[in-house]
Amino acid sequence: MNVADSEVVASILSPFYSITDSLKEAELILLNTCSVRDNAEQRIRKRLRELAALKKKNKSLLIGLLGCMAERIKEQLLEEEKSLDFIVGPDAYRSLPELIEKASLQIVSFNVALSEEETYDDIEPVRYASNGVSAFIAIMRGCNNFCSYCVVPFTRGRERSRDPKTIIAEAQSLFEKGFREVTLLGQNVNSYCWNETEKKIDFADLTEQIAQISPLLRIRYATSHPKDISDKLLFIMSKYPNICHYIHLPVQSGSNKMLKKMNRIYTREYYLERIKKIKEILPNCAISTDIIAGFCGETEQDHQDTLSMMKEVGYEYAFMFKYSVRGGTAAAEKYEDDIPEELKIKRLEEVIALQQHLSLQSNKRDIGKTVTVLIEGISKRSDQHLFGRNPQNKVCVFPKKEYKIGDYAEVKIIKCTAGTLLGETI
Ligand code: SF4
């Protein structure tokens, strides 16, 4: 979401500033922040200290902080981080020109007002960090789920969906500019809902309409909440080959006791039923997940339940973290963060080791198959090789030959590591 937000911010400021890669040349530096984990916030603090030194040399340089961290701890930040000139929350980016003007007059200010309506749907993002092939489209903002460990409903406000007409127009325009893949973004895309006068448009309807733009436009989406992923969506995915057979379905824990404390709304059994359905309707669908190790009160048995869940699903990929308390959340108020750090690390390492094994097994099963790869760039290891992704979101590397970035290539997989498929075009 932060990349998509930064592209909206770049668009709002495009009449006043152009983007530079050089810190020394910059007149304005904006840091877009995430508060989901403590170490993300610590990295921003470190960055602000580094930028303070730059500001001493360049007195007219302005530094602003955007995003969730701005929302969560604005007073504390303004008090402690003297290099900051202004702070803007995720729903207040339209006020940036005004805040920058005040900052240039040395008036330190902030706007962290949350909105029930803001979706920035009339703003065409500036794709400054894009490879020209893949782009993000934010289809909704905020979240209503209140998982007990998560700050997002407090920093990004309540869930609201964007007008589908503007989303489809954005996807169409990206396709016409040469983009070949769009990722539809939201905290919980499966609860996307837009009420037209006569009919309701849900996420499955929206995805279908985007899929009809062109068979050459690939569609991905993130993130799905297990409680909301519908059979209707799975059937639409099976109907359109350009909707990638890949679903990111965060499980967080395999223990019902932990899921209840996390306020995830589903049980292990319900989650496994959804996985069964996905595999039934989309037999070649890759599934990835998020896992938190060492949540409050997690016993060895709870941890083992997570490991057994991972094996049962056979995830292709996982984002894995150890729990860190986020102030203001229900978990911070109600539960003791009682798992010792060394034990959290040990459990996280076990989760990571298992996932490495599962990813490698999954990739090995692809050897000998031919997959369609959308080419995204030149391999970091060799300029004679290209890389891209197959529909299952696996990175594939293969010899360049006559192909170019943005082409589709049929690649036969001949080797793999846990993270990459290696092949030859056919
Ligand atoms: S679904 Fe839960 S974890 Fe995801 S953003 Fe919403 S509250 Fe946070």
Coordinates of N, CA and C and ligand atoms in Angstrom, one line a residue, residues 36 142-153 187-188 223 225 252 262-264, ligand 1:
V36 N 3.3 -1.2 11.2 CA 2.9 -2.6 11.5 C 3.8 -3.3 12.4
G142 N -8.2 1.6 4.3 CA -8.7 1.3 5.7 C -9.0 -0.2 5.9
C143 N -9.4 -0.5 7.2 CA -9.8 -1.8 7.5 C -10.7 -1.8 8.7
N144 N -11.7 -2.7 8.7 CA -12.7 -2.8 9.8 C -12.4 -4.0 10.7
N145 N -11.4 -4.7 10.5 CA -11.3 -6.0 11.1 C -10.7 -6.1 12.6
F146 N -9.9 -5.1 12.9 CA -9.4 -5.0 14.3 C -8.8 -6.3 14.8
C147 N -7.9 -6.9 14.0 CA -7.1 -8.0 14.6 C -6.4 -7.4 15.8
S148 N -6.3 -8.2 16.9 CA -5.9 -7.6 18.1 C -4.5 -7.1 18.2
Y149 N -3.6 -7.5 17.2 CA -2.2 -7.1 17.2 C -1.9 -5.9 16.3
C150 N -2.9 -5.5 15.6 CA -2.7 -4.6 14.4 C -3.1 -3.2 14.6
V151 N -2.3 -2.3 14.1 CA -2.5 -0.8 14.2 C -3.3 -0.3 13.0
V152 N -3.4 -1.0 12.0 CA -4.0 -0.5 10.7 C -5.3 0.2 10.9
P153 N -6.3 -0.4 11.6 CA -7.6 0.3 11.7 C -7.5 1.6 12.4
Q187 N -6.4 -3.6 2.2 CA -6.0 -4.4 3.4 C -6.8 -5.7 3.4
N188 N -8.0 -5.7 2.8 CA -8.8 -6.9 2.7 C -9.7 -6.7 1.5
T223 N -4.6 -7.8 -0.1 CA -4.5 -9.0 0.6 C -5.9 -9.6 0.8
H225 N -8.6 -11.6 3.2 CA -8.8 -12.1 4.6 C -9.5 -13.5 4.4
Q252 N -1.6 -16.4 10.0 CA -1.0 -15.9 11.3 C -0.7 -16.9 12.3
M262 N -6.1 -13.4 18.7 CA -5.7 -12.4 17.6 C -6.9 -11.8 17.0
N263 N -8.1 -12.3 17.4 CA -9.4 -11.8 16.8 C -9.4 -11.9 15.3
R264 N -9.0 -13.1 14.8 CA -8.9 -13.3 13.4 C -10.3 -13.8 12.8
Ligands
SF4_1 S1 -7.2 -7.6 8.4 FE1 -6.3 -7.5 10.5 S2 -4.1 -7.6 10.1 FE2 -5.0 -7.0 8.2 S3 -5.0 -4.8 8.2 FE3 -7.0 -5.4 9.0 S4 -6.7 -5.4 11.2 FE4 -4.7 -5.4 10.3

